[in-house]
Amino acid sequence: MAFRVAFLTSLLILSMSSSGNALSLNYYEKTCPDAEWIIAAAVKAAAAKDKTVPAALLRMHFHDCFIRGCDASVLLNSKGSNKAEKDGPPNVSLHAFYVIDNAKKQVEALCPGVVSCADILALAARDAVVLSGGPTWDVPKGRKDGRTSKASETVQLPAPTFNISQLQQSFSQRGLSMEDLAALSGGHTLGFAHCSSFQSRINMNNADPTINPSFAESLRNICPIHNQAKNAGANMDASSATFDNTYYKLILQGKSLFASDQALLSHPETKNLVSKFASSHQSFNEAFVKSMIKMSSINGGQEVRKDCRVVN
Ligand code: HEM
Ligand SMILES: *[C@@H]1O[C@H](CO)[C@@H](O)[C@H](O)[C@H]1NC(C)=O
Ligand SMILES: *[C@@H]1O[C@H](CO)[C@@H](O)[C@H](O)[C@H]1NC(C)=O
C-alpha cells in the first residue's frame, strides 16, 4: 500500500512535466528486486555464445524507441494480416529476439506479470554496452508495453542515406537534440552492416565525395555489385565488439560506413562533438549515457505483456 501511494505520488509529480508513464530507478524494488540481475545474466550467457548479440540488442532498443516510443513494439510478431515492425524493410540484421524471450521467461517465473518487455529491452541494451567494455548506468524503469506494431511505420526510422538536416528532424521529432544525435550515433562502434546499407555511396563512377577513396575501394571489394554473397558486409570498425570511440576517429578520416555517419561533419555543432568524442573516450561515454537515458525514456505503451511476442 505504501508503495502504491509512493508510486502514485511520483506519477503525479512526473506527469506535471511529461505525459505518460513515470520512470524511476527503484520501480521494481518491491515487486521484482532480482529482475535486473536475471536479465543481465541472460544477456551475458547469450553474448558468451554469440558475440553479435550485444550489437543486436543495442540496435533493437533504438528501433523500439524510435517507433511509438520504447514500448517493445519491435518485439511483437506479425499476426494475421498485420505485418509487424520486425517484418518491415529496415529489419535487416535485427536479430537475437530469443535473448529477450529467455530473460522474460526467467523473470516471469519469479514475478509474473510485473516486468515489462520494454524495460527488459532497455536493461538488455545497457547490459550489452557494459559487456562490450562501455560505460554503465542506472536505467530508469516503469515502461509499459504497447499493443500495436506496424511494418509500415518503420519508414519513420532514419535511413543510412540521411543528410544532417534529415537526421536532425528525425531526432528532434522525438525530443532529441543534435548532441543526442552525435552521441547516440556512437552506437555504431558496435556491430556489422550489410552492403545494402552503404552500397549507393561506394559506386565507382559516382562515389560519395565525403568517403575516403581507398576505403571506398576496400568496400567495393567486399560488396561487388554482381555476385554478392548473401550476407556480405563490413564491421562498423576494426574493434566492432568493443564499445570505444574508434567510430569518431574513423569519421574524421572519411572512413565511416553510412552517409548518415559522415553527415555529422556537415554541421558545426555535431562536427565539434565528433572531434571532442574522437579525442576523449571519457567525454563520449558521458554523453552517450546521458543521451541513452533520454532516448530510452520516450514514452510508449499501456500494459505489461506476458509474452514479448504477443499482446495480452
Ligand atoms: C542516426 C541514425 C541511425 C541510422 C541512419 C542508423 C542506421 C543503421 C544501419 C543502416 C545499420 C546496418 C543494418 C545492416 O545493414 O545490417 C545499423 C546498424 C546498427 N545500429 Fe544504427 N542507425 C542509427 C542510429 C543508431 C543508434 C541511435 C543506435 C544505438 C544507440 C544504433 C545502433 C546500431 C548498432 C549497434 C548496429 C549494428 C547492429 C548489428 O550488428 O546487429 N544505431 N544502423
Ligand atoms: C525481416 O522481414 C522479412 C520480410 O520483410 C522477414 O521475412 C524476415 O523474417 C524479417 N527478419 C526478422 C529478423 O524478423
Ligand atoms: C537533405 O535532403 C533533403 C531531402 O532530399 C533536402 O531537401 C535538403 O536540402 C538536404 N539538406 C542538406 C543540408 O543537404
Coordinates of C-alpha atoms and ligand atoms in Angstrom, one line a residue:
M1 CA 0.0 0.0 0.0
A2 CA 2.8 2.4 1.0
F3 CA 4.5 1.5 -2.3
R4 CA 1.3 2.2 -4.2
V5 CA 1.0 5.6 -2.6
A6 CA 4.6 6.5 -3.3
F7 CA 4.2 5.3 -6.8
L8 CA 1.1 7.4 -7.4
T9 CA 2.8 10.4 -5.9
S10 CA 5.8 10.1 -8.1
L11 CA 3.5 9.5 -11.1
L12 CA 1.7 12.8 -10.2
I13 CA 4.9 14.7 -10.0
L14 CA 6.3 13.4 -13.2
S15 CA 3.1 13.8 -15.0
M16 CA 3.4 17.6 -14.5
S17 CA 6.5 17.7 -16.6
S18 CA 5.7 14.9 -19.1
S19 CA 2.7 12.8 -20.1
G20 CA 2.7 9.0 -19.9
N21 CA 4.4 6.5 -17.6
A22 CA 6.7 7.8 -14.9
L23 CA 10.0 6.1 -14.9
S24 CA 12.0 5.5 -11.7
L25 CA 15.2 3.8 -10.7
N26 CA 13.6 1.7 -8.0
Y27 CA 10.5 0.8 -9.9
Y28 CA 10.8 -3.0 -9.2
E29 CA 12.5 -2.7 -5.8
K30 CA 9.4 -4.2 -4.1
T31 CA 7.8 -6.1 -6.9
C32 CA 10.7 -7.8 -8.6
P33 CA 14.0 -6.9 -7.0
D34 CA 16.0 -9.5 -8.8
A35 CA 14.8 -8.6 -12.3
E36 CA 18.0 -6.7 -13.3
W37 CA 20.3 -9.5 -12.2
I38 CA 18.3 -12.1 -14.1
I39 CA 18.3 -10.0 -17.2
A40 CA 22.0 -9.2 -17.0
A41 CA 22.8 -12.9 -16.6
A42 CA 20.6 -13.9 -19.6
V43 CA 22.3 -11.3 -21.8
K44 CA 25.8 -12.3 -20.6
A45 CA 25.1 -16.0 -21.3
A46 CA 23.8 -15.3 -24.8
A47 CA 26.7 -13.0 -25.6
A48 CA 29.2 -15.6 -24.4
K49 CA 27.8 -18.0 -27.1
D50 CA 27.3 -15.4 -29.9
K51 CA 29.4 -12.3 -30.0
T52 CA 26.9 -10.5 -32.3
V53 CA 24.3 -10.4 -29.5
P54 CA 25.3 -7.1 -27.8
A55 CA 25.2 -5.0 -31.0
A56 CA 21.8 -6.6 -31.9
L57 CA 20.3 -5.7 -28.6
L58 CA 21.5 -2.1 -28.7
R59 CA 20.1 -1.6 -32.2
M60 CA 16.8 -3.3 -31.2
H61 CA 16.3 -0.9 -28.4
F62 CA 17.0 2.1 -30.7
H63 CA 14.4 0.8 -33.2
D64 CA 11.9 0.2 -30.4
C65 CA 12.2 3.8 -29.0
F66 CA 12.0 5.5 -32.4
I67 CA 8.7 3.9 -33.3
R68 CA 5.8 4.6 -30.9
G69 CA 8.3 5.1 -28.0
C70 CA 10.1 2.5 -26.1
D71 CA 7.1 0.1 -25.8
A72 CA 8.5 -3.2 -27.1
S73 CA 6.6 -2.8 -30.3
V74 CA 9.7 -4.0 -32.1
L75 CA 9.3 -7.4 -30.3
L76 CA 5.7 -8.2 -31.5
N77 CA 5.3 -10.8 -34.1
S78 CA 3.2 -10.3 -37.2
K79 CA -0.3 -11.6 -36.8
G80 CA -3.0 -12.4 -39.4
S81 CA -2.9 -9.6 -41.9
N82 CA -0.9 -7.3 -39.7
K83 CA 2.7 -7.1 -40.6
A84 CA 4.7 -6.1 -37.6
E85 CA 7.8 -3.8 -37.3
K86 CA 10.1 -6.7 -37.2
D87 CA 9.0 -7.7 -40.7
G88 CA 9.4 -4.2 -42.1
P89 CA 12.1 -3.3 -44.6
P90 CA 14.8 -1.8 -42.2
N91 CA 14.8 -5.0 -40.2
V92 CA 17.9 -6.2 -42.0
S93 CA 20.1 -7.6 -39.3
L94 CA 17.6 -7.2 -36.4
H95 CA 18.1 -10.5 -34.5
A96 CA 18.6 -12.0 -31.1
F97 CA 15.0 -11.7 -30.1
Y98 CA 15.4 -15.0 -28.3
V99 CA 17.6 -13.3 -25.7
I100 CA 14.7 -11.1 -24.6
D101 CA 12.4 -14.1 -24.7
N102 CA 14.8 -16.0 -22.4
A103 CA 15.1 -13.1 -20.0
K104 CA 11.4 -12.6 -19.9
K105 CA 10.7 -16.3 -19.2
Q106 CA 13.0 -16.3 -16.2
V107 CA 11.7 -13.0 -14.9
E108 CA 8.1 -14.2 -15.3
A109 CA 8.8 -17.4 -13.3
L110 CA 9.8 -15.2 -10.4
C111 CA 7.4 -12.3 -10.6
P112 CA 4.6 -13.0 -13.1
G113 CA 3.1 -10.1 -14.9
V114 CA 5.3 -7.4 -13.4
V115 CA 8.3 -6.6 -15.6
S116 CA 7.5 -5.1 -19.0
C117 CA 9.2 -6.3 -22.2
A118 CA 10.1 -2.6 -22.9
D119 CA 12.0 -2.4 -19.6
I120 CA 13.7 -5.8 -20.3
L121 CA 14.9 -4.5 -23.7
A122 CA 16.1 -1.1 -22.2
L123 CA 18.1 -3.0 -19.5
A124 CA 19.4 -5.5 -22.0
A125 CA 20.7 -2.7 -24.2
R126 CA 22.6 -1.2 -21.2
D127 CA 23.9 -4.7 -20.3
A128 CA 25.1 -5.1 -23.9
V129 CA 27.1 -1.9 -23.8
V130 CA 28.7 -2.9 -20.5
L131 CA 29.6 -6.3 -21.8
S132 CA 31.3 -4.7 -24.7
G133 CA 33.5 -2.6 -22.4
G134 CA 31.4 0.5 -22.5
P135 CA 30.1 2.6 -19.6
T136 CA 27.4 1.5 -17.2
W137 CA 24.4 3.5 -15.9
D138 CA 21.3 3.1 -13.8
V139 CA 18.3 2.5 -16.1
P140 CA 15.0 4.2 -15.1
K141 CA 12.2 1.7 -15.3
G142 CA 8.4 1.5 -15.5
R143 CA 7.8 1.5 -19.2
K144 CA 4.7 -0.2 -20.4
D145 CA 4.3 -2.4 -23.5
G146 CA 2.3 -1.3 -26.5
R147 CA -0.4 -3.2 -28.3
T148 CA 0.4 -2.1 -31.9
S149 CA 3.3 -2.8 -34.2
K150 CA 3.1 -2.0 -37.9
A151 CA 5.8 -2.7 -40.6
S152 CA 4.6 0.4 -42.5
E153 CA 5.7 2.6 -39.6
T154 CA 9.4 1.5 -39.9
V155 CA 9.7 4.2 -42.7
Q156 CA 9.8 6.6 -39.7
L157 CA 13.3 5.2 -38.8
P158 CA 16.2 7.4 -40.0
A159 CA 17.9 5.9 -43.1
P160 CA 21.6 5.5 -43.6
T161 CA 21.4 7.8 -46.6
F162 CA 20.0 10.7 -44.5
N163 CA 21.8 14.0 -44.6
I164 CA 22.3 16.1 -41.5
S165 CA 19.0 18.1 -41.7
Q166 CA 17.0 14.9 -42.1
L167 CA 18.8 13.4 -39.1
Q168 CA 18.2 16.5 -37.1
Q169 CA 14.5 16.4 -38.0
S170 CA 14.2 12.7 -37.1
F171 CA 15.8 13.2 -33.7
S172 CA 14.0 16.5 -32.8
Q173 CA 10.6 14.9 -33.6
R174 CA 11.4 12.6 -30.6
G175 CA 12.7 15.4 -28.4
L176 CA 16.3 14.5 -29.1
S177 CA 19.0 17.2 -29.8
M178 CA 22.0 17.4 -32.1
E179 CA 24.1 16.4 -29.1
D180 CA 22.0 13.3 -28.7
L181 CA 22.4 12.6 -32.4
A182 CA 26.2 12.9 -32.2
A183 CA 26.4 10.8 -29.0
L184 CA 23.9 8.1 -29.9
S185 CA 25.4 7.6 -33.4
G186 CA 28.3 6.3 -31.5
G187 CA 26.3 3.1 -31.1
H188 CA 27.9 2.4 -34.4
T189 CA 31.1 1.4 -32.6
L190 CA 29.4 -2.0 -32.3
G191 CA 28.3 -4.4 -34.9
F192 CA 28.0 -5.1 -38.6
A193 CA 26.3 -3.6 -41.7
H194 CA 25.2 -5.3 -44.9
C195 CA 26.4 -4.0 -48.2
S196 CA 22.8 -2.8 -49.0
S197 CA 23.2 -0.2 -46.2
F198 CA 26.1 1.6 -47.9
Q199 CA 26.2 0.3 -51.5
S200 CA 24.8 3.5 -53.0
R201 CA 27.8 5.6 -51.8
I202 CA 30.6 3.4 -52.9
N203 CA 29.9 3.1 -56.7
M204 CA 33.0 3.5 -58.8
N205 CA 31.6 6.2 -61.0
N206 CA 29.7 8.3 -58.6
A207 CA 31.1 7.6 -55.2
D208 CA 30.1 9.8 -52.3
P209 CA 32.7 12.7 -52.3
T210 CA 32.9 12.5 -48.5
I211 CA 34.2 8.9 -48.4
N212 CA 37.9 8.2 -48.3
P213 CA 38.8 6.8 -51.8
S214 CA 40.9 3.8 -50.6
F215 CA 38.2 3.0 -48.0
A216 CA 35.6 3.0 -50.8
E217 CA 37.8 0.7 -52.8
S218 CA 38.1 -1.8 -50.0
L219 CA 34.3 -1.7 -49.6
R220 CA 33.8 -2.3 -53.3
N221 CA 35.9 -5.4 -52.9
I222 CA 33.6 -6.7 -50.2
C223 CA 30.5 -5.6 -52.0
P224 CA 30.8 -6.2 -55.7
I225 CA 27.7 -5.1 -57.5
H226 CA 27.3 -8.5 -59.1
N227 CA 28.0 -11.8 -57.4
Q228 CA 27.5 -10.5 -53.9
A229 CA 27.5 -13.1 -51.1
K230 CA 24.1 -13.1 -49.4
N231 CA 25.4 -11.8 -46.0
A232 CA 28.2 -9.7 -47.4
G233 CA 29.0 -6.5 -45.4
A234 CA 31.5 -4.8 -43.2
N235 CA 32.1 -4.5 -39.5
M236 CA 31.4 -1.0 -38.1
D237 CA 35.0 -0.6 -37.1
A238 CA 38.1 -2.8 -36.5
S239 CA 37.0 -3.2 -32.9
S240 CA 33.4 -3.9 -33.6
A241 CA 32.8 -6.0 -30.5
T242 CA 34.3 -3.3 -28.3
F243 CA 32.4 -0.2 -27.2
D244 CA 35.0 2.6 -27.8
N245 CA 35.4 5.9 -29.6
T246 CA 37.0 4.5 -32.7
Y247 CA 33.8 5.4 -34.6
Y248 CA 34.5 9.1 -34.3
K249 CA 38.1 8.7 -35.3
L250 CA 37.0 7.0 -38.5
I251 CA 34.5 9.7 -39.3
L252 CA 37.4 12.3 -39.2
Q253 CA 39.2 10.1 -41.7
G254 CA 36.2 9.7 -44.0
K255 CA 36.0 6.0 -43.1
S256 CA 32.5 5.7 -41.7
L257 CA 30.1 3.3 -43.4
F258 CA 27.0 5.3 -43.7
A259 CA 26.3 8.7 -45.3
S260 CA 24.4 9.4 -42.0
D261 CA 27.6 8.8 -40.0
Q262 CA 29.7 11.0 -42.3
A263 CA 27.0 13.7 -42.3
L264 CA 27.8 14.5 -38.6
L265 CA 30.7 16.6 -40.1
S266 CA 28.4 18.8 -42.1
H267 CA 27.0 20.8 -39.2
P268 CA 29.3 22.8 -36.9
E269 CA 27.6 21.5 -33.7
T270 CA 27.9 17.8 -34.5
K271 CA 31.3 18.3 -36.1
N272 CA 32.7 19.8 -32.9
L273 CA 31.2 16.9 -30.9
V274 CA 32.8 14.3 -33.3
S275 CA 36.2 15.9 -32.7
K276 CA 35.6 16.0 -29.0
F277 CA 34.5 12.4 -28.8
A278 CA 37.3 11.3 -31.0
S279 CA 39.9 12.8 -28.7
S280 CA 38.2 11.9 -25.4
H281 CA 36.7 8.5 -24.8
Q282 CA 35.6 9.8 -21.4
S283 CA 33.5 12.6 -22.9
F284 CA 31.9 10.2 -25.4
N285 CA 31.0 7.8 -22.6
E286 CA 29.4 10.5 -20.5
A287 CA 27.5 12.0 -23.5
F288 CA 26.3 8.5 -24.6
V289 CA 25.0 7.6 -21.1
K290 CA 23.1 10.9 -20.9
S291 CA 21.6 10.5 -24.3
M292 CA 20.7 6.8 -23.9
I293 CA 18.7 7.7 -20.7
K294 CA 16.9 10.4 -22.7
M295 CA 16.2 8.1 -25.7
S296 CA 15.1 5.2 -23.6
S297 CA 12.6 7.4 -21.7
I298 CA 10.5 8.2 -24.8
N299 CA 7.0 7.1 -23.7
G300 CA 5.0 4.3 -25.2
G301 CA 2.7 1.5 -24.1
Q302 CA -0.2 0.6 -21.8
E303 CA 0.3 -3.0 -20.5
V304 CA 2.8 -5.5 -19.2
R305 CA 2.9 -8.2 -21.8
K306 CA 3.1 -11.8 -20.6
D307 CA 4.8 -12.9 -23.8
C308 CA 7.0 -10.3 -25.5
R309 CA 5.9 -11.5 -29.0
V310 CA 2.2 -11.2 -28.5
V311 CA -0.2 -8.6 -26.9
N312 CA -2.1 -9.8 -23.8
Ligands
HEM1 C1 21.4 8.2 -36.5 C2 20.6 7.4 -37.2 C3 20.9 6.0 -37.5 C4 20.9 5.4 -38.7 C5 20.6 6.0 -40.0 C6 21.3 4.0 -38.5 C7 21.4 3.0 -39.5 C8 21.9 1.8 -39.3 C9 22.1 0.8 -40.3 C10 21.7 1.0 -41.8 C11 22.6 -0.3 -39.8 C12 23.1 -1.5 -40.5 C13 22.0 -2.5 -40.8 C14 22.5 -3.6 -41.6 O1 22.9 -3.4 -42.7 O2 22.5 -4.8 -41.2 C15 22.8 0.0 -38.4 C16 23.4 -0.9 -37.5 C17 23.5 -0.7 -36.2 N1 23.0 0.4 -35.5 FE1 22.3 2.1 -36.3 N2 21.5 3.8 -37.1 C18 21.2 5.0 -36.5 C19 21.3 5.2 -35.1 C20 21.6 4.2 -34.2 C21 21.5 4.4 -32.8 C22 21.0 5.6 -32.1 C23 22.0 3.3 -32.2 C24 22.1 2.9 -30.8 C25 22.4 3.8 -29.8 C26 22.4 2.4 -33.3 C27 23.0 1.1 -33.1 C28 23.3 0.3 -34.2 C29 24.0 -1.0 -34.0 C30 24.6 -1.5 -32.7 C31 24.1 -1.6 -35.2 C32 24.8 -2.9 -35.6 C33 23.7 -4.0 -35.5 C34 24.2 -5.4 -35.6 O3 25.4 -5.6 -35.8 O4 23.4 -6.3 -35.4 N3 22.1 3.0 -34.5 N4 22.3 1.2 -38.1
LIG2 C1 12.5 -9.2 -41.9 O1 11.4 -9.1 -42.8 C2 11.3 -10.1 -43.7 C3 10.1 -9.8 -44.6 O2 10.1 -8.4 -45.0 C4 11.0 -11.4 -43.0 O3 10.9 -12.5 -43.9 C5 12.2 -11.7 -42.0 O4 11.9 -12.8 -41.2 C6 12.4 -10.5 -41.1 N1 13.5 -10.7 -40.2 C7 13.5 -10.8 -38.9 C8 14.7 -10.9 -38.2 O5 12.4 -10.7 -38.3
LIG3 C1 18.8 16.9 -47.2 O1 18.0 16.2 -48.0 C2 16.7 16.8 -48.2 C3 15.8 15.8 -49.0 O2 16.5 15.2 -50.1 C4 16.9 18.1 -49.0 O3 15.6 18.7 -49.2 C5 17.8 19.0 -48.1 O4 18.1 20.2 -48.8 C6 19.1 18.3 -47.8 N1 19.8 19.1 -46.8 C7 21.2 19.2 -46.8 C8 21.8 20.0 -45.8 O5 21.8 18.7 -47.7

